[in-house]
PDB file of C-alpha atoms in Angstrom:
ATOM      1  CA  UNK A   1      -3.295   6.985   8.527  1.00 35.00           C
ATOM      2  CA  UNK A   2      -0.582   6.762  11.081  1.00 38.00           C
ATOM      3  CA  UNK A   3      -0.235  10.801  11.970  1.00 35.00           C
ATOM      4  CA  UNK A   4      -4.080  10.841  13.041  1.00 33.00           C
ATOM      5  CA  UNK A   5      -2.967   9.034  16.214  1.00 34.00           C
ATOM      6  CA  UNK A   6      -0.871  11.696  17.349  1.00 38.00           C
ATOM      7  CA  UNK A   7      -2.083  13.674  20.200  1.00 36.00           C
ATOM      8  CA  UNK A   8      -1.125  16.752  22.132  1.00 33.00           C
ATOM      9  CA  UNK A   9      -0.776  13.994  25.325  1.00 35.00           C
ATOM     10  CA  UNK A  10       1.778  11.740  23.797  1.00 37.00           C
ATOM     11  CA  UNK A  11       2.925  14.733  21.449  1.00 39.00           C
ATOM     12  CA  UNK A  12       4.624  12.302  19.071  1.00 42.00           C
ATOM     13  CA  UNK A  13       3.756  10.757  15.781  1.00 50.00           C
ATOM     14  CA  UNK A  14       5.451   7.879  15.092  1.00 55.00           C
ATOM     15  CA  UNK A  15       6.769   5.300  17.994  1.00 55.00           C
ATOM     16  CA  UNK A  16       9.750   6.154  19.444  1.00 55.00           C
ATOM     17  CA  UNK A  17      12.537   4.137  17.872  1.00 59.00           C
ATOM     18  CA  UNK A  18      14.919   2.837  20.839  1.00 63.00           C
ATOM     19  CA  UNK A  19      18.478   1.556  20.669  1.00 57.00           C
ATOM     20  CA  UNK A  20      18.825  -1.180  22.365  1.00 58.00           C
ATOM     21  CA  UNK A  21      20.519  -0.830  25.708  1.00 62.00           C
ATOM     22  CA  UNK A  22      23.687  -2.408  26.645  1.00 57.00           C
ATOM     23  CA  UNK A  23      24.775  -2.298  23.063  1.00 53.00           C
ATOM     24  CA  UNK A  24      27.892  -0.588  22.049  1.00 52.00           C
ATOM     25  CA  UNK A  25      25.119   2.191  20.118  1.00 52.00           C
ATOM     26  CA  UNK A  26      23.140   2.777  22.912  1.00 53.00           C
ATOM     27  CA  UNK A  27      26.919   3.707  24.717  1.00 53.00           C
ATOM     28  CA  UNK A  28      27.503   5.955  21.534  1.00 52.00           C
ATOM     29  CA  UNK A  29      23.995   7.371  22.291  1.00 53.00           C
ATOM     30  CA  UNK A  30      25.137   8.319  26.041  1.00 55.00           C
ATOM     31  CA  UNK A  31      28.062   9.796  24.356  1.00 46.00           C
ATOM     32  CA  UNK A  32      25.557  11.782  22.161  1.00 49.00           C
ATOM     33  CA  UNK A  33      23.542  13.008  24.845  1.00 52.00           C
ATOM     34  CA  UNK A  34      26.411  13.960  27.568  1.00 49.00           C
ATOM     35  CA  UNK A  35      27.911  15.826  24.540  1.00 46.00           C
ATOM     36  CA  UNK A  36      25.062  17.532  24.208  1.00 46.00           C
ATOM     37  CA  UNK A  37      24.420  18.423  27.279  1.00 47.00           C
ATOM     38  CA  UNK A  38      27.720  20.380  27.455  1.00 46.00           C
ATOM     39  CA  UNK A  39      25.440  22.942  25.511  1.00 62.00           C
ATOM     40  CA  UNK A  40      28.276  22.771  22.622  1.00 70.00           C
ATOM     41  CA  UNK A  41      26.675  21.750  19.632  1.00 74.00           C
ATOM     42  CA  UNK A  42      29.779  21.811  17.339  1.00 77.00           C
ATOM     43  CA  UNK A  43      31.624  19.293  20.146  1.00 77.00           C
ATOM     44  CA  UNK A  44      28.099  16.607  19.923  1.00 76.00           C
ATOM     45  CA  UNK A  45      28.844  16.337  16.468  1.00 79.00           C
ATOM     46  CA  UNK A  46      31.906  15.154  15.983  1.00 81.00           C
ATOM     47  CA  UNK A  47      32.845  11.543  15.858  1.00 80.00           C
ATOM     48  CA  UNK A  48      34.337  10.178  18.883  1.00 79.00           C
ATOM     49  CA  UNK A  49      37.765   8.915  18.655  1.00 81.00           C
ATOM     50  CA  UNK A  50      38.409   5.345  17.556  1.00 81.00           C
ATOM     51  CA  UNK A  51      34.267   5.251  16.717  1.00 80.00           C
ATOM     52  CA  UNK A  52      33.441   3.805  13.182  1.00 85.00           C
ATOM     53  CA  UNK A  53      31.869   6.268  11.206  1.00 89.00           C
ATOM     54  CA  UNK A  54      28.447   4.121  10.183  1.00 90.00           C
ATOM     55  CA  UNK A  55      27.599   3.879  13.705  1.00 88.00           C
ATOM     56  CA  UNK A  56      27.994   7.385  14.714  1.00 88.00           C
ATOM     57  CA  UNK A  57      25.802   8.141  11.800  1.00 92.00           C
ATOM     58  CA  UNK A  58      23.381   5.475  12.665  1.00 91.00           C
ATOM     59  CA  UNK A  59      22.693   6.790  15.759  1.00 89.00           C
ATOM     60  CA  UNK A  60      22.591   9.947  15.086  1.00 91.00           C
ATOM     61  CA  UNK A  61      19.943   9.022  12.060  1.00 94.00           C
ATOM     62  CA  UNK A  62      17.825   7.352  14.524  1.00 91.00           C
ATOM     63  CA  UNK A  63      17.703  10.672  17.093  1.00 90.00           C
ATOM     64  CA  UNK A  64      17.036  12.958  14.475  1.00 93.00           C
ATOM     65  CA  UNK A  65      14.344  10.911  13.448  1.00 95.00           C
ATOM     66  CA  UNK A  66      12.692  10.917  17.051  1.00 90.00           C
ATOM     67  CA  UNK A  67      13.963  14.366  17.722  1.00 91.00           C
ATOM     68  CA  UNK A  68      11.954  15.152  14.195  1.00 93.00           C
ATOM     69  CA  UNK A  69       9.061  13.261  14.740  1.00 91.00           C
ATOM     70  CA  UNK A  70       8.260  14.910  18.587  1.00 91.00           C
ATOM     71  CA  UNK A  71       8.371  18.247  17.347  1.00 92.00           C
ATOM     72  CA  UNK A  72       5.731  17.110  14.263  1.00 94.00           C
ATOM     73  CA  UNK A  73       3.736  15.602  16.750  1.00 92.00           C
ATOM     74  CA  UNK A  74       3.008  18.801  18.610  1.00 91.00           C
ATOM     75  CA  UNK A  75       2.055  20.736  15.756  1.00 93.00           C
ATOM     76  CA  UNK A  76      -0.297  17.666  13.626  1.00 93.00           C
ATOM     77  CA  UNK A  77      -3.344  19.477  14.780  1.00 93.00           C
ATOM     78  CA  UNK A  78      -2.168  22.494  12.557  1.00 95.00           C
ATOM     79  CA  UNK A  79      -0.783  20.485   9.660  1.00 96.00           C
ATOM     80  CA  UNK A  80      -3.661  19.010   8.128  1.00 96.00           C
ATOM     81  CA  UNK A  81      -5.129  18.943   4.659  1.00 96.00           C
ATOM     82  CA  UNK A  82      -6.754  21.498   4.313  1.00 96.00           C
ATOM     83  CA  UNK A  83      -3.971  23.853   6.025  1.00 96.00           C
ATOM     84  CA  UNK A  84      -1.604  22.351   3.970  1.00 96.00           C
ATOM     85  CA  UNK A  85      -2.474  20.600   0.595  1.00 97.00           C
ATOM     86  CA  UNK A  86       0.905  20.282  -0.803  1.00 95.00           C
ATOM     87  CA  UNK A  87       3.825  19.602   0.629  1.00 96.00           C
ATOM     88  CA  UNK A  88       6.403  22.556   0.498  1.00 94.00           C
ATOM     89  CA  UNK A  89       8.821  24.943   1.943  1.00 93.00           C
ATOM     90  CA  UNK A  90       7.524  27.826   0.247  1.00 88.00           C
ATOM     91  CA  UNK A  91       6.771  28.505  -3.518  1.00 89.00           C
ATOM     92  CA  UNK A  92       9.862  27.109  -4.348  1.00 90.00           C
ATOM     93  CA  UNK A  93       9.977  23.995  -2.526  1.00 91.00           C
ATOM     94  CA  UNK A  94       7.453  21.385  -3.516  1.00 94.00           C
ATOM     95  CA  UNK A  95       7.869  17.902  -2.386  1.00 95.00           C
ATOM     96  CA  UNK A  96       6.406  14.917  -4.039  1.00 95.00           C
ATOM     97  CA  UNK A  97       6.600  11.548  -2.565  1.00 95.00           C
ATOM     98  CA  UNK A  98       8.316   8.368  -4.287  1.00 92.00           C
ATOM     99  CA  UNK A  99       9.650   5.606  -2.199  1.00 87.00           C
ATOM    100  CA  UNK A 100      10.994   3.918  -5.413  1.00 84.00           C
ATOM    101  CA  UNK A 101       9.156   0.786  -4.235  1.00 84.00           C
ATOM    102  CA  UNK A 102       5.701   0.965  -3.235  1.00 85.00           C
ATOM    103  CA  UNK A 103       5.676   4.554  -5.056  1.00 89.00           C
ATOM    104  CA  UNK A 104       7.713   4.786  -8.251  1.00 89.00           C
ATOM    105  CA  UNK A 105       6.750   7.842  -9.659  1.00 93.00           C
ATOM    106  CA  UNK A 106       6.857  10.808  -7.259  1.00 93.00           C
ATOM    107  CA  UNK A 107       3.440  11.603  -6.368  1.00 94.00           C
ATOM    108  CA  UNK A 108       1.582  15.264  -5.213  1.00 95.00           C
ATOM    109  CA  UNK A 109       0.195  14.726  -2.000  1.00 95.00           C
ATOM    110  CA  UNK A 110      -0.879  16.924   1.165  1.00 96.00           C
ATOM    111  CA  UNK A 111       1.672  18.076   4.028  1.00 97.00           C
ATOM    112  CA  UNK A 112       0.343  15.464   6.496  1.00 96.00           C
ATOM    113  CA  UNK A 113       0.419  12.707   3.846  1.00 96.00           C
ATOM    114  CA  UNK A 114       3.678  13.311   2.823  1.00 96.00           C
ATOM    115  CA  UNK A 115       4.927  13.092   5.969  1.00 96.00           C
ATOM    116  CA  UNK A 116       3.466   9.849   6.773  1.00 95.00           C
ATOM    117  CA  UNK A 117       4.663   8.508   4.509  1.00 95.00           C
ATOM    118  CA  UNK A 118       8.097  10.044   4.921  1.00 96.00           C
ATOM    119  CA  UNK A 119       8.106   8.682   8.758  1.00 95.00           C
ATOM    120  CA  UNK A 120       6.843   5.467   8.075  1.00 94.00           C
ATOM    121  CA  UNK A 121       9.304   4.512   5.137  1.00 95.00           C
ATOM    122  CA  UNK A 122      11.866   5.967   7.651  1.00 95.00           C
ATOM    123  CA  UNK A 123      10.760   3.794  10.437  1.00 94.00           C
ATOM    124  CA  UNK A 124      11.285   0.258   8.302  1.00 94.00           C
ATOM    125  CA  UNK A 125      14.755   1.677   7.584  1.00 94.00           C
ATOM    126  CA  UNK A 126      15.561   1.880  10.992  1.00 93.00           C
ATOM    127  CA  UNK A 127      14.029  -1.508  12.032  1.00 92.00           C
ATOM    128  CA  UNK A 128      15.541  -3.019   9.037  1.00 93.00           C
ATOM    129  CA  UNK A 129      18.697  -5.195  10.773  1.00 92.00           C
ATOM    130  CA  UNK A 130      20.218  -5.831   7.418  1.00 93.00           C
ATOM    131  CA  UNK A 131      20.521  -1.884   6.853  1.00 94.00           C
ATOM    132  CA  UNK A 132      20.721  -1.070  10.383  1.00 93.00           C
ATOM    133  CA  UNK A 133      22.128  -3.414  12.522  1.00 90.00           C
ATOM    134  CA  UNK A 134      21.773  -3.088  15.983  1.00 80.00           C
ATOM    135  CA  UNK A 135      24.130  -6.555  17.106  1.00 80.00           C
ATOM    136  CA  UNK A 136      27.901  -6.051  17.409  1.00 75.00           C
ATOM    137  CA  UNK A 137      29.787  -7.883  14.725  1.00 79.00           C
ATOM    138  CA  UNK A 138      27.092  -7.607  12.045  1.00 85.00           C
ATOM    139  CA  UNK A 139      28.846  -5.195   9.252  1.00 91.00           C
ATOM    140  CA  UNK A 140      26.750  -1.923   7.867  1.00 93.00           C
ATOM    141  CA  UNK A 141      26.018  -2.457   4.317  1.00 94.00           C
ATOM    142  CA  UNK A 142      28.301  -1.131   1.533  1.00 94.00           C
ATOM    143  CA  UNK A 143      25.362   1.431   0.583  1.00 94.00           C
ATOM    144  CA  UNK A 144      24.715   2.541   4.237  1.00 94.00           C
ATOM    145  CA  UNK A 145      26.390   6.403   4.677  1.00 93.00           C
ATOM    146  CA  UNK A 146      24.111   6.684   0.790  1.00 92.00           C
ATOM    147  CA  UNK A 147      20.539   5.588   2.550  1.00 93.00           C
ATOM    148  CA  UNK A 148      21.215   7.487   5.698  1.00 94.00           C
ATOM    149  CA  UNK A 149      21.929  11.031   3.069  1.00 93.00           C
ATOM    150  CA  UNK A 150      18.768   9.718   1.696  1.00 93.00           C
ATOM    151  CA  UNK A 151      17.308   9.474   5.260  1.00 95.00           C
ATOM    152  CA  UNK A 152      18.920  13.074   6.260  1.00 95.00           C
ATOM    153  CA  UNK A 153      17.682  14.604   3.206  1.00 93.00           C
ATOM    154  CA  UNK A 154      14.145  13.724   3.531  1.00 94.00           C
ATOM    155  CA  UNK A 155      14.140  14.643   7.487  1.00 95.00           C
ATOM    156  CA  UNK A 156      14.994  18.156   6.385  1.00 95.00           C
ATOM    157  CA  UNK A 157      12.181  18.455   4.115  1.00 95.00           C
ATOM    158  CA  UNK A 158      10.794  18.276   7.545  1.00 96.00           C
ATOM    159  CA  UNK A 159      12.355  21.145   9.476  1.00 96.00           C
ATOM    160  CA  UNK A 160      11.971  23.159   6.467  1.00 95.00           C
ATOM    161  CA  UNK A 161       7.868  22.697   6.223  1.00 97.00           C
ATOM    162  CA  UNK A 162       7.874  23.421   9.955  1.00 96.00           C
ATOM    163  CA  UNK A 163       9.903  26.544   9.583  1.00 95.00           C
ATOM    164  CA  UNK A 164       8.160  27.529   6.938  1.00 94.00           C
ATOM    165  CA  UNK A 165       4.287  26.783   7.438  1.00 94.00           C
ATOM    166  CA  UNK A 166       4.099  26.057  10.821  1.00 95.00           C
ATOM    167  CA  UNK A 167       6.687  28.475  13.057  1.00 94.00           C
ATOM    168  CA  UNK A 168       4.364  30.421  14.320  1.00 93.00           C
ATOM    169  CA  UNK A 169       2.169  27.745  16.157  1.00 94.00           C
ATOM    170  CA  UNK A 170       6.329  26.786  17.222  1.00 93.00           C
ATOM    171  CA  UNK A 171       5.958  29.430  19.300  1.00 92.00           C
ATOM    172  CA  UNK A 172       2.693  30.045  20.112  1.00 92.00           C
ATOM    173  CA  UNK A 173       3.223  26.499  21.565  1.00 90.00           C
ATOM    174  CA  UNK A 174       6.843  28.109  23.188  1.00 91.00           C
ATOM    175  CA  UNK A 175       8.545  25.470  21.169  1.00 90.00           C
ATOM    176  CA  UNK A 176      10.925  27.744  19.128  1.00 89.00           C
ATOM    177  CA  UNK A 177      13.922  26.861  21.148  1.00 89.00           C
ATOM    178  CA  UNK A 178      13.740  23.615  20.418  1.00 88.00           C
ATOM    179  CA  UNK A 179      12.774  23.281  17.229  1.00 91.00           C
ATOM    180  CA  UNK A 180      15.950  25.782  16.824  1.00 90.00           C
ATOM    181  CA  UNK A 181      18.486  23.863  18.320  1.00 89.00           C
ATOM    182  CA  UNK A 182      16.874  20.288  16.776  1.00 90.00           C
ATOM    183  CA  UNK A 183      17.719  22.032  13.640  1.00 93.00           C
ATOM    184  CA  UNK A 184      21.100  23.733  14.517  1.00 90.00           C
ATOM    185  CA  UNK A 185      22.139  20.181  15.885  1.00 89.00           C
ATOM    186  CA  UNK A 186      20.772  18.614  12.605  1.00 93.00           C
ATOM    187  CA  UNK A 187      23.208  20.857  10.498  1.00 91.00           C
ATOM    188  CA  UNK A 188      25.746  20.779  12.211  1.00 90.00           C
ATOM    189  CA  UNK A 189      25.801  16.740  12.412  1.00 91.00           C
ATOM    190  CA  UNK A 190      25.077  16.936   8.461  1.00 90.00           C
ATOM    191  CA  UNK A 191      28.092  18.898   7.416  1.00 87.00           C
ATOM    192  CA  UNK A 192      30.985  17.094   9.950  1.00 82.00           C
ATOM    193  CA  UNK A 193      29.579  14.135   9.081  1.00 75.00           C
ATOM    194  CA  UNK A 194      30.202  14.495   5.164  1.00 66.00           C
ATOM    195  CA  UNK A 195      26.718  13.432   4.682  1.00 60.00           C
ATOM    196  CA  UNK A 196      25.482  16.890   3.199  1.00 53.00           C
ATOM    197  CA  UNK A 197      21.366  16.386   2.376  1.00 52.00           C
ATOM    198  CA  UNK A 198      20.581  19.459   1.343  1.00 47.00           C
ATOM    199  CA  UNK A 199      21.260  18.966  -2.482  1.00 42.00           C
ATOM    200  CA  UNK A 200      18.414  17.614  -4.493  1.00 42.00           C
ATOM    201  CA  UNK A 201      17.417  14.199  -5.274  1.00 41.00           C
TER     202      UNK A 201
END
């Protein structure tokens, strides 16, 4: 399993997924991160004028999902099994998995497991060309803005067993800030963007 290979050295858990420079999403990226930067949150958000709207929200997919899987990479050590059986965000909040290929029926599965799995079906999204495609010229799929909510909602699940498990080895760590403004970033993005994934599946 994929998330035993993290370690506090590399402190990630999946490989990093890169845009490719010199394309016109690694320039939206730049954009991203200048924005960002400016310590305005609200500003990084928004979609830059005269962008197309799938490739904002492609990039943005793709940094949440390293953004997401660095700060579950420092905390693996505490998210194991045992620690954490079931997937959830408190008694109300149970996750099971389904893909609704390899896994049809949603299955109960431990913390770490579920989030394996969630970063690794994640990961062949975003190397999938035909679903996100990295040359200029090739068109985003009719269905795109629907897998990315589908991508968004799942990387929440996320931030939510973090917050709710695992905050205080955040801080113990002195992570907190980060993991804080990851998530206020990741909400922010999620409501300008029209691509709301907090509503169940």
């Amino acid at each position: 399993m994929s998330f035993l290979f993290g370690n506090r050295a590399s402190k990630t858990f999946k490989p990093k997924k890169n845009i490719p420079e010199g394309t016109h999403q690694y320039d939206l990226m730049k954009h991203a991160a200048a924005t960002l930067g400016s310590g305005n949150l609200r500003l990084a958000v928004m979609l830059p004028e005269g962008e197309d709207l799938n490739e904002w929200v492609a990039v943005n997919t793709v940094d949440f999902f390293n953004q997401i899987n660095m700060l579950y990479g420092t905390i693996t050590e505490f998210c194991t099994p045992e620690t954490c059986p079931i997937m959830s965000a408190g008694p109300k909040y149970e996750y099971h998995w389904a893909d609704g290929q390899a896994v049809k029926k949603p299955i109960k599965c431990s913390a770490p497991k579920y989030i394996d799995y969630l970063m690794t079906w994640v990961q062949d999204q975003l190397d999938d060309e035909t679903l996100f495609p990295s040359k200029i010229g090739v068109p985003f799929p009719k269905n795109f803005l629907s897998c990315a909510k589908t991508i968004l909602k799942r990387l929440f699940r996320v931030y939510a067993h973090i917050y709710h498990q695992h905050f205080s080895e955040v801080v113990q760590l002195g992570e907190e800030a980060h993991l804080n403004t990851s998530f206020k970033h990741f909400i922010f993005f999620v409501q300008v963007s029209d691509v709301e994934p907090l509503a169940e599946e």
